[in-house]
């Protein structure tokens, strides 16, 4: 994250929701990895373990993109960061859907993350109109 973050940024609802999503996705990924880390009987690894890492990486990228959009002076560059936030949100949602098909008890928590992403999308829409 950007070291000289404006104080108002931490009070933005979209930023706070992004931080909630980071914590939630890390917790879910940790829980999923316990079940998905084992090799299958044929010696292959579960491909879903990569999706669990992806949700952490994508959620961690949300807040910096919000910061960049807020700090950017030029409209066209703001829109690039807004588009990046939207793309990351869509990827997160898709990866949640993929992980729900995995063979893990942790998949029961993925609907919670998807609901948080739905709330985030609503905030994202309002936020993008204000920039």
PDB file of N, CA, C and O in Angstrom, residues 4-68:
ATOM      1  N   UNK A   4       2.137   7.150   2.108  1.00  0.00           N
ATOM      2  CA  UNK A   4       1.553   8.439   2.482  1.00  0.00           C
ATOM      3  C   UNK A   4       0.074   8.488   2.125  1.00  0.00           C
ATOM      4  O   UNK A   4      -0.372   9.352   1.389  1.00  0.00           O
ATOM      5  N   UNK A   5      -0.672   7.558   2.676  1.00  0.00           N
ATOM      6  CA  UNK A   5      -2.091   7.451   2.381  1.00  0.00           C
ATOM      7  C   UNK A   5      -2.847   8.598   3.051  1.00  0.00           C
ATOM      8  O   UNK A   5      -2.639   8.869   4.226  1.00  0.00           O
ATOM      9  N   UNK A   6      -3.707   9.289   2.301  1.00  0.00           N
ATOM     10  CA  UNK A   6      -4.513  10.345   2.910  1.00  0.00           C
ATOM     11  C   UNK A   6      -5.421   9.762   3.995  1.00  0.00           C
ATOM     12  O   UNK A   6      -5.902   8.640   3.886  1.00  0.00           O
ATOM     13  N   UNK A   7      -5.644  10.547   5.031  1.00  0.00           N
ATOM     14  CA  UNK A   7      -6.419  10.047   6.172  1.00  0.00           C
ATOM     15  C   UNK A   7      -7.869   9.744   5.799  1.00  0.00           C
ATOM     16  O   UNK A   7      -8.484   8.859   6.377  1.00  0.00           O
ATOM     17  N   UNK A   8      -8.426  10.475   4.833  1.00  0.00           N
ATOM     18  CA  UNK A   8      -9.823  10.232   4.462  1.00  0.00           C
ATOM     19  C   UNK A   8     -10.017   8.875   3.802  1.00  0.00           C
ATOM     20  O   UNK A   8     -11.104   8.315   3.820  1.00  0.00           O
ATOM     21  N   UNK A   9      -8.959   8.343   3.228  1.00  0.00           N
ATOM     22  CA  UNK A   9      -9.068   7.089   2.490  1.00  0.00           C
ATOM     23  C   UNK A   9      -9.474   5.922   3.390  1.00  0.00           C
ATOM     24  O   UNK A   9     -10.305   5.103   3.012  1.00  0.00           O
ATOM     25  N   UNK A  10      -8.942   5.883   4.583  1.00  0.00           N
ATOM     26  CA  UNK A  10      -9.264   4.777   5.478  1.00  0.00           C
ATOM     27  C   UNK A  10     -10.713   4.835   5.969  1.00  0.00           C
ATOM     28  O   UNK A  10     -11.226   3.855   6.504  1.00  0.00           O
ATOM     29  N   UNK A  11     -11.371   5.972   5.762  1.00  0.00           N
ATOM     30  CA  UNK A  11     -12.768   6.109   6.175  1.00  0.00           C
ATOM     31  C   UNK A  11     -13.751   5.851   5.032  1.00  0.00           C
ATOM     32  O   UNK A  11     -14.957   5.825   5.263  1.00  0.00           O
ATOM     33  N   UNK A  12     -13.239   5.659   3.825  1.00  0.00           N
ATOM     34  CA  UNK A  12     -14.112   5.367   2.688  1.00  0.00           C
ATOM     35  C   UNK A  12     -14.738   3.982   2.858  1.00  0.00           C
ATOM     36  O   UNK A  12     -14.031   3.008   3.152  1.00  0.00           O
ATOM     37  N   UNK A  13     -16.044   3.864   2.662  1.00  0.00           N
ATOM     38  CA  UNK A  13     -16.689   2.551   2.803  1.00  0.00           C
ATOM     39  C   UNK A  13     -16.104   1.492   1.874  1.00  0.00           C
ATOM     40  O   UNK A  13     -15.941   0.337   2.276  1.00  0.00           O
ATOM     41  N   UNK A  14     -15.757   1.878   0.654  1.00  0.00           N
ATOM     42  CA  UNK A  14     -15.203   0.890  -0.285  1.00  0.00           C
ATOM     43  C   UNK A  14     -13.840   0.402   0.186  1.00  0.00           C
ATOM     44  O   UNK A  14     -13.509  -0.775   0.064  1.00  0.00           O
ATOM     45  N   UNK A  15     -13.060   1.288   0.759  1.00  0.00           N
ATOM     46  CA  UNK A  15     -11.741   0.911   1.258  1.00  0.00           C
ATOM     47  C   UNK A  15     -11.884  -0.014   2.469  1.00  0.00           C
ATOM     48  O   UNK A  15     -11.187  -1.025   2.573  1.00  0.00           O
ATOM     49  N   UNK A  16     -12.796   0.318   3.360  1.00  0.00           N
ATOM     50  CA  UNK A  16     -13.030  -0.523   4.534  1.00  0.00           C
ATOM     51  C   UNK A  16     -13.523  -1.907   4.123  1.00  0.00           C
ATOM     52  O   UNK A  16     -13.090  -2.923   4.687  1.00  0.00           O
ATOM     53  N   UNK A  17     -14.404  -1.959   3.135  1.00  0.00           N
ATOM     54  CA  UNK A  17     -14.912  -3.244   2.650  1.00  0.00           C
ATOM     55  C   UNK A  17     -13.786  -4.042   1.986  1.00  0.00           C
ATOM     56  O   UNK A  17     -13.714  -5.263   2.142  1.00  0.00           O
ATOM     57  N   UNK A  18     -12.898  -3.363   1.268  1.00  0.00           N
ATOM     58  CA  UNK A  18     -11.753  -4.045   0.649  1.00  0.00           C
ATOM     59  C   UNK A  18     -10.870  -4.673   1.723  1.00  0.00           C
ATOM     60  O   UNK A  18     -10.390  -5.807   1.563  1.00  0.00           O
ATOM     61  N   UNK A  19     -10.673  -3.975   2.816  1.00  0.00           N
ATOM     62  CA  UNK A  19      -9.869  -4.509   3.915  1.00  0.00           C
ATOM     63  C   UNK A  19     -10.564  -5.720   4.548  1.00  0.00           C
ATOM     64  O   UNK A  19      -9.908  -6.699   4.901  1.00  0.00           O
ATOM     65  N   UNK A  20     -11.879  -5.662   4.673  1.00  0.00           N
ATOM     66  CA  UNK A  20     -12.640  -6.807   5.198  1.00  0.00           C
ATOM     67  C   UNK A  20     -12.493  -8.020   4.279  1.00  0.00           C
ATOM     68  O   UNK A  20     -12.351  -9.154   4.747  1.00  0.00           O
ATOM     69  N   UNK A  21     -12.530  -7.776   2.986  1.00  0.00           N
ATOM     70  CA  UNK A  21     -12.402  -8.853   2.001  1.00  0.00           C
ATOM     71  C   UNK A  21     -11.019  -9.489   2.076  1.00  0.00           C
ATOM     72  O   UNK A  21     -10.883 -10.710   1.955  1.00  0.00           O
ATOM     73  N   UNK A  22      -9.990  -8.687   2.305  1.00  0.00           N
ATOM     74  CA  UNK A  22      -8.630  -9.229   2.444  1.00  0.00           C
ATOM     75  C   UNK A  22      -8.572 -10.201   3.622  1.00  0.00           C
ATOM     76  O   UNK A  22      -8.090 -11.326   3.497  1.00  0.00           O
ATOM     77  N   UNK A  23      -9.075  -9.760   4.755  1.00  0.00           N
ATOM     78  CA  UNK A  23      -9.042 -10.606   5.963  1.00  0.00           C
ATOM     79  C   UNK A  23      -9.843 -11.883   5.743  1.00  0.00           C
ATOM     80  O   UNK A  23      -9.383 -12.990   6.068  1.00  0.00           O
ATOM     81  N   UNK A  24     -11.017 -11.743   5.168  1.00  0.00           N
ATOM     82  CA  UNK A  24     -11.882 -12.898   4.937  1.00  0.00           C
ATOM     83  C   UNK A  24     -11.257 -13.881   3.940  1.00  0.00           C
ATOM     84  O   UNK A  24     -11.250 -15.097   4.177  1.00  0.00           O
ATOM     85  N   UNK A  25     -10.708 -13.378   2.849  1.00  0.00           N
ATOM     86  CA  UNK A  25     -10.135 -14.274   1.841  1.00  0.00           C
ATOM     87  C   UNK A  25      -8.899 -14.989   2.381  1.00  0.00           C
ATOM     88  O   UNK A  25      -8.678 -16.161   2.084  1.00  0.00           O
ATOM     89  N   UNK A  26      -8.100 -14.312   3.201  1.00  0.00           N
ATOM     90  CA  UNK A  26      -6.934 -14.975   3.803  1.00  0.00           C
ATOM     91  C   UNK A  26      -7.367 -16.087   4.746  1.00  0.00           C
ATOM     92  O   UNK A  26      -6.770 -17.165   4.765  1.00  0.00           O
ATOM     93  N   UNK A  27      -8.380 -15.823   5.523  1.00  0.00           N
ATOM     94  CA  UNK A  27      -8.869 -16.836   6.468  1.00  0.00           C
ATOM     95  C   UNK A  27      -9.422 -18.047   5.725  1.00  0.00           C
ATOM     96  O   UNK A  27      -9.136 -19.198   6.090  1.00  0.00           O
ATOM     97  N   UNK A  28     -10.204 -17.783   4.703  1.00  0.00           N
ATOM     98  CA  UNK A  28     -10.788 -18.875   3.923  1.00  0.00           C
ATOM     99  C   UNK A  28      -9.700 -19.672   3.218  1.00  0.00           C
ATOM    100  O   UNK A  28      -9.719 -20.907   3.210  1.00  0.00           O
ATOM    101  N   UNK A  29      -8.723 -18.980   2.650  1.00  0.00           N
ATOM    102  CA  UNK A  29      -7.638 -19.658   1.947  1.00  0.00           C
ATOM    103  C   UNK A  29      -6.848 -20.552   2.894  1.00  0.00           C
ATOM    104  O   UNK A  29      -6.498 -21.686   2.541  1.00  0.00           O
ATOM    105  N   UNK A  30      -6.583 -20.069   4.084  1.00  0.00           N
ATOM    106  CA  UNK A  30      -5.866 -20.874   5.074  1.00  0.00           C
ATOM    107  C   UNK A  30      -6.652 -22.134   5.408  1.00  0.00           C
ATOM    108  O   UNK A  30      -6.096 -23.235   5.481  1.00  0.00           O
ATOM    109  N   UNK A  31      -7.938 -21.968   5.578  1.00  0.00           N
ATOM    110  CA  UNK A  31      -8.799 -23.108   5.903  1.00  0.00           C
ATOM    111  C   UNK A  31      -8.851 -24.100   4.739  1.00  0.00           C
ATOM    112  O   UNK A  31      -8.764 -25.307   4.936  1.00  0.00           O
ATOM    113  N   UNK A  32      -8.976 -23.576   3.522  1.00  0.00           N
ATOM    114  CA  UNK A  32      -9.040 -24.443   2.339  1.00  0.00           C
ATOM    115  C   UNK A  32      -7.724 -25.183   2.120  1.00  0.00           C
ATOM    116  O   UNK A  32      -7.727 -26.363   1.748  1.00  0.00           O
ATOM    117  N   UNK A  33      -6.622 -24.499   2.332  1.00  0.00           N
ATOM    118  CA  UNK A  33      -5.315 -25.110   2.073  1.00  0.00           C
ATOM    119  C   UNK A  33      -5.066 -26.334   2.942  1.00  0.00           C
ATOM    120  O   UNK A  33      -4.361 -27.255   2.523  1.00  0.00           O
ATOM    121  N   UNK A  34      -5.645 -26.355   4.116  1.00  0.00           N
ATOM    122  CA  UNK A  34      -5.482 -27.527   4.987  1.00  0.00           C
ATOM    123  C   UNK A  34      -6.076 -28.770   4.324  1.00  0.00           C
ATOM    124  O   UNK A  34      -5.530 -29.869   4.460  1.00  0.00           O
ATOM    125  N   UNK A  35      -7.172 -28.604   3.615  1.00  0.00           N
ATOM    126  CA  UNK A  35      -7.814 -29.741   2.941  1.00  0.00           C
ATOM    127  C   UNK A  35      -7.234 -30.011   1.551  1.00  0.00           C
ATOM    128  O   UNK A  35      -7.191 -31.158   1.106  1.00  0.00           O
ATOM    129  N   UNK A  36      -6.800 -28.966   0.869  1.00  0.00           N
ATOM    130  CA  UNK A  36      -6.383 -29.113  -0.527  1.00  0.00           C
ATOM    131  C   UNK A  36      -4.894 -29.402  -0.698  1.00  0.00           C
ATOM    132  O   UNK A  36      -4.449 -29.692  -1.803  1.00  0.00           O
ATOM    133  N   UNK A  37      -4.115 -29.328   0.357  1.00  0.00           N
ATOM    134  CA  UNK A  37      -2.668 -29.498   0.256  1.00  0.00           C
ATOM    135  C   UNK A  37      -2.252 -30.957   0.039  1.00  0.00           C
ATOM    136  O   UNK A  37      -1.141 -31.226  -0.407  1.00  0.00           O
ATOM    137  N   UNK A  38      -3.122 -31.873   0.353  1.00  0.00           N
ATOM    138  CA  UNK A  38      -2.775 -33.291   0.227  1.00  0.00           C
ATOM    139  C   UNK A  38      -2.801 -33.733  -1.227  1.00  0.00           C
ATOM    140  O   UNK A  38      -3.606 -33.250  -2.014  1.00  0.00           O
ATOM    141  N   UNK A  39      -1.921 -34.669  -1.547  1.00  0.00           N
ATOM    142  CA  UNK A  39      -1.904 -35.238  -2.890  1.00  0.00           C
ATOM    143  C   UNK A  39      -3.057 -36.209  -3.047  1.00  0.00           C
ATOM    144  O   UNK A  39      -3.469 -36.880  -2.106  1.00  0.00           O
ATOM    145  N   UNK A  40      -3.557 -36.276  -4.261  1.00  0.00           N
ATOM    146  CA  UNK A  40      -4.630 -37.217  -4.579  1.00  0.00           C
ATOM    147  C   UNK A  40      -4.036 -38.624  -4.652  1.00  0.00           C
ATOM    148  O   UNK A  40      -2.815 -38.789  -4.746  1.00  0.00           O
ATOM    149  N   UNK A  41      -4.878 -39.650  -4.628  1.00  0.00           N
ATOM    150  CA  UNK A  41      -4.363 -41.028  -4.652  1.00  0.00           C
ATOM    151  C   UNK A  41      -3.440 -41.326  -5.845  1.00  0.00           C
ATOM    152  O   UNK A  41      -2.531 -42.139  -5.740  1.00  0.00           O
ATOM    153  N   UNK A  42      -3.648 -40.645  -6.961  1.00  0.00           N
ATOM    154  CA  UNK A  42      -2.795 -40.872  -8.128  1.00  0.00           C
ATOM    155  C   UNK A  42      -1.512 -40.045  -8.092  1.00  0.00           C
ATOM    156  O   UNK A  42      -0.733 -40.048  -9.032  1.00  0.00           O
ATOM    157  N   UNK A  43      -1.293 -39.313  -6.999  1.00  0.00           N
ATOM    158  CA  UNK A  43      -0.065 -38.535  -6.828  1.00  0.00           C
ATOM    159  C   UNK A  43      -0.140 -37.113  -7.339  1.00  0.00           C
ATOM    160  O   UNK A  43       0.823 -36.364  -7.243  1.00  0.00           O
ATOM    161  N   UNK A  44      -1.272 -36.719  -7.882  1.00  0.00           N
ATOM    162  CA  UNK A  44      -1.427 -35.359  -8.397  1.00  0.00           C
ATOM    163  C   UNK A  44      -1.950 -34.447  -7.300  1.00  0.00           C
ATOM    164  O   UNK A  44      -2.619 -34.895  -6.376  1.00  0.00           O
ATOM    165  N   UNK A  45      -1.630 -33.176  -7.455  1.00  0.00           N
ATOM    166  CA  UNK A  45      -2.140 -32.207  -6.479  1.00  0.00           C
ATOM    167  C   UNK A  45      -3.502 -31.690  -6.915  1.00  0.00           C
ATOM    168  O   UNK A  45      -3.857 -31.780  -8.091  1.00  0.00           O
ATOM    169  N   UNK A  46      -4.243 -31.174  -5.972  1.00  0.00           N
ATOM    170  CA  UNK A  46      -5.564 -30.614  -6.251  1.00  0.00           C
ATOM    171  C   UNK A  46      -5.376 -29.248  -6.912  1.00  0.00           C
ATOM    172  O   UNK A  46      -4.733 -28.363  -6.346  1.00  0.00           O
ATOM    173  N   UNK A  47      -5.924 -29.079  -8.109  1.00  0.00           N
ATOM    174  CA  UNK A  47      -5.753 -27.818  -8.842  1.00  0.00           C
ATOM    175  C   UNK A  47      -6.428 -26.640  -8.141  1.00  0.00           C
ATOM    176  O   UNK A  47      -6.064 -25.487  -8.353  1.00  0.00           O
ATOM    177  N   UNK A  48      -7.381 -26.927  -7.282  1.00  0.00           N
ATOM    178  CA  UNK A  48      -8.092 -25.861  -6.582  1.00  0.00           C
ATOM    179  C   UNK A  48      -7.218 -25.107  -5.590  1.00  0.00           C
ATOM    180  O   UNK A  48      -7.560 -24.000  -5.188  1.00  0.00           O
ATOM    181  N   UNK A  49      -6.090 -25.686  -5.215  1.00  0.00           N
ATOM    182  CA  UNK A  49      -5.208 -25.004  -4.278  1.00  0.00           C
ATOM    183  C   UNK A  49      -4.692 -23.699  -4.882  1.00  0.00           C
ATOM    184  O   UNK A  49      -4.449 -22.722  -4.170  1.00  0.00           O
ATOM    185  N   UNK A  50      -4.560 -23.654  -6.189  1.00  0.00           N
ATOM    186  CA  UNK A  50      -4.106 -22.430  -6.853  1.00  0.00           C
ATOM    187  C   UNK A  50      -5.168 -21.335  -6.785  1.00  0.00           C
ATOM    188  O   UNK A  50      -4.850 -20.164  -6.653  1.00  0.00           O
ATOM    189  N   UNK A  51      -6.430 -21.722  -6.876  1.00  0.00           N
ATOM    190  CA  UNK A  51      -7.505 -20.737  -6.784  1.00  0.00           C
ATOM    191  C   UNK A  51      -7.560 -20.124  -5.388  1.00  0.00           C
ATOM    192  O   UNK A  51      -7.903 -18.957  -5.229  1.00  0.00           O
ATOM    193  N   UNK A  52      -7.214 -20.916  -4.385  1.00  0.00           N
ATOM    194  CA  UNK A  52      -7.217 -20.365  -3.023  1.00  0.00           C
ATOM    195  C   UNK A  52      -6.125 -19.305  -2.873  1.00  0.00           C
ATOM    196  O   UNK A  52      -6.309 -18.315  -2.167  1.00  0.00           O
ATOM    197  N   UNK A  53      -5.013 -19.499  -3.533  1.00  0.00           N
ATOM    198  CA  UNK A  53      -3.961 -18.478  -3.531  1.00  0.00           C
ATOM    199  C   UNK A  53      -4.359 -17.261  -4.346  1.00  0.00           C
ATOM    200  O   UNK A  53      -4.016 -16.124  -3.993  1.00  0.00           O
ATOM    201  N   UNK A  54      -5.090 -17.512  -5.417  1.00  0.00           N
ATOM    202  CA  UNK A  54      -5.536 -16.407  -6.275  1.00  0.00           C
ATOM    203  C   UNK A  54      -6.477 -15.457  -5.538  1.00  0.00           C
ATOM    204  O   UNK A  54      -6.392 -14.246  -5.714  1.00  0.00           O
ATOM    205  N   UNK A  55      -7.371 -16.002  -4.696  1.00  0.00           N
ATOM    206  CA  UNK A  55      -8.300 -15.108  -4.006  1.00  0.00           C
ATOM    207  C   UNK A  55      -7.563 -14.204  -3.030  1.00  0.00           C
ATOM    208  O   UNK A  55      -7.949 -13.055  -2.837  1.00  0.00           O
ATOM    209  N   UNK A  56      -6.482 -14.700  -2.450  1.00  0.00           N
ATOM    210  CA  UNK A  56      -5.684 -13.871  -1.545  1.00  0.00           C
ATOM    211  C   UNK A  56      -4.971 -12.782  -2.344  1.00  0.00           C
ATOM    212  O   UNK A  56      -5.008 -11.604  -1.975  1.00  0.00           O
ATOM    213  N   UNK A  57      -4.342 -13.166  -3.442  1.00  0.00           N
ATOM    214  CA  UNK A  57      -3.601 -12.200  -4.259  1.00  0.00           C
ATOM    215  C   UNK A  57      -4.532 -11.140  -4.819  1.00  0.00           C
ATOM    216  O   UNK A  57      -4.211  -9.942  -4.785  1.00  0.00           O
ATOM    217  N   UNK A  58      -5.673 -11.532  -5.315  1.00  0.00           N
ATOM    218  CA  UNK A  58      -6.604 -10.577  -5.909  1.00  0.00           C
ATOM    219  C   UNK A  58      -7.218  -9.661  -4.866  1.00  0.00           C
ATOM    220  O   UNK A  58      -7.356  -8.457  -5.100  1.00  0.00           O
ATOM    221  N   UNK A  59      -7.560 -10.198  -3.714  1.00  0.00           N
ATOM    222  CA  UNK A  59      -8.140  -9.345  -2.677  1.00  0.00           C
ATOM    223  C   UNK A  59      -7.103  -8.375  -2.128  1.00  0.00           C
ATOM    224  O   UNK A  59      -7.430  -7.227  -1.811  1.00  0.00           O
ATOM    225  N   UNK A  60      -5.860  -8.805  -2.040  1.00  0.00           N
ATOM    226  CA  UNK A  60      -4.792  -7.937  -1.558  1.00  0.00           C
ATOM    227  C   UNK A  60      -4.522  -6.795  -2.543  1.00  0.00           C
ATOM    228  O   UNK A  60      -4.070  -5.728  -2.134  1.00  0.00           O
ATOM    229  N   UNK A  61      -4.825  -7.003  -3.794  1.00  0.00           N
ATOM    230  CA  UNK A  61      -4.599  -5.970  -4.810  1.00  0.00           C
ATOM    231  C   UNK A  61      -5.707  -4.916  -4.861  1.00  0.00           C
ATOM    232  O   UNK A  61      -5.525  -3.871  -5.487  1.00  0.00           O
ATOM    233  N   UNK A  62      -6.841  -5.178  -4.233  1.00  0.00           N
ATOM    234  CA  UNK A  62      -7.963  -4.235  -4.291  1.00  0.00           C
ATOM    235  C   UNK A  62      -7.632  -2.882  -3.644  1.00  0.00           C
ATOM    236  O   UNK A  62      -7.823  -1.830  -4.261  1.00  0.00           O
ATOM    237  N   UNK A  63      -7.170  -2.915  -2.406  1.00  0.00           N
ATOM    238  CA  UNK A  63      -6.929  -1.667  -1.658  1.00  0.00           C
ATOM    239  C   UNK A  63      -5.909  -0.752  -2.341  1.00  0.00           C
ATOM    240  O   UNK A  63      -6.156   0.453  -2.461  1.00  0.00           O
ATOM    241  N   UNK A  64      -4.767  -1.277  -2.822  1.00  0.00           N
ATOM    242  CA  UNK A  64      -3.826  -0.396  -3.513  1.00  0.00           C
ATOM    243  C   UNK A  64      -4.411   0.261  -4.773  1.00  0.00           C
ATOM    244  O   UNK A  64      -4.105   1.415  -5.070  1.00  0.00           O
ATOM    245  N   UNK A  65      -5.260  -0.471  -5.484  1.00  0.00           N
ATOM    246  CA  UNK A  65      -5.879   0.113  -6.678  1.00  0.00           C
ATOM    247  C   UNK A  65      -6.861   1.219  -6.302  1.00  0.00           C
ATOM    248  O   UNK A  65      -6.967   2.229  -6.997  1.00  0.00           O
ATOM    249  N   UNK A  66      -7.564   1.039  -5.194  1.00  0.00           N
ATOM    250  CA  UNK A  66      -8.466   2.084  -4.711  1.00  0.00           C
ATOM    251  C   UNK A  66      -7.659   3.315  -4.323  1.00  0.00           C
ATOM    252  O   UNK A  66      -8.015   4.448  -4.667  1.00  0.00           O
ATOM    253  N   UNK A  67      -6.543   3.085  -3.629  1.00  0.00           N
ATOM    254  CA  UNK A  67      -5.660   4.197  -3.236  1.00  0.00           C
ATOM    255  C   UNK A  67      -5.152   4.952  -4.463  1.00  0.00           C
ATOM    256  O   UNK A  67      -5.172   6.186  -4.494  1.00  0.00           O
ATOM    257  N   UNK A  68      -4.702   4.207  -5.451  1.00  0.00           N
ATOM    258  CA  UNK A  68      -4.166   4.835  -6.665  1.00  0.00           C
ATOM    259  C   UNK A  68      -5.232   5.660  -7.379  1.00  0.00           C
ATOM    260  O   UNK A  68      -4.949   6.754  -7.864  1.00  0.00           O
TER     261      UNK A  68
END
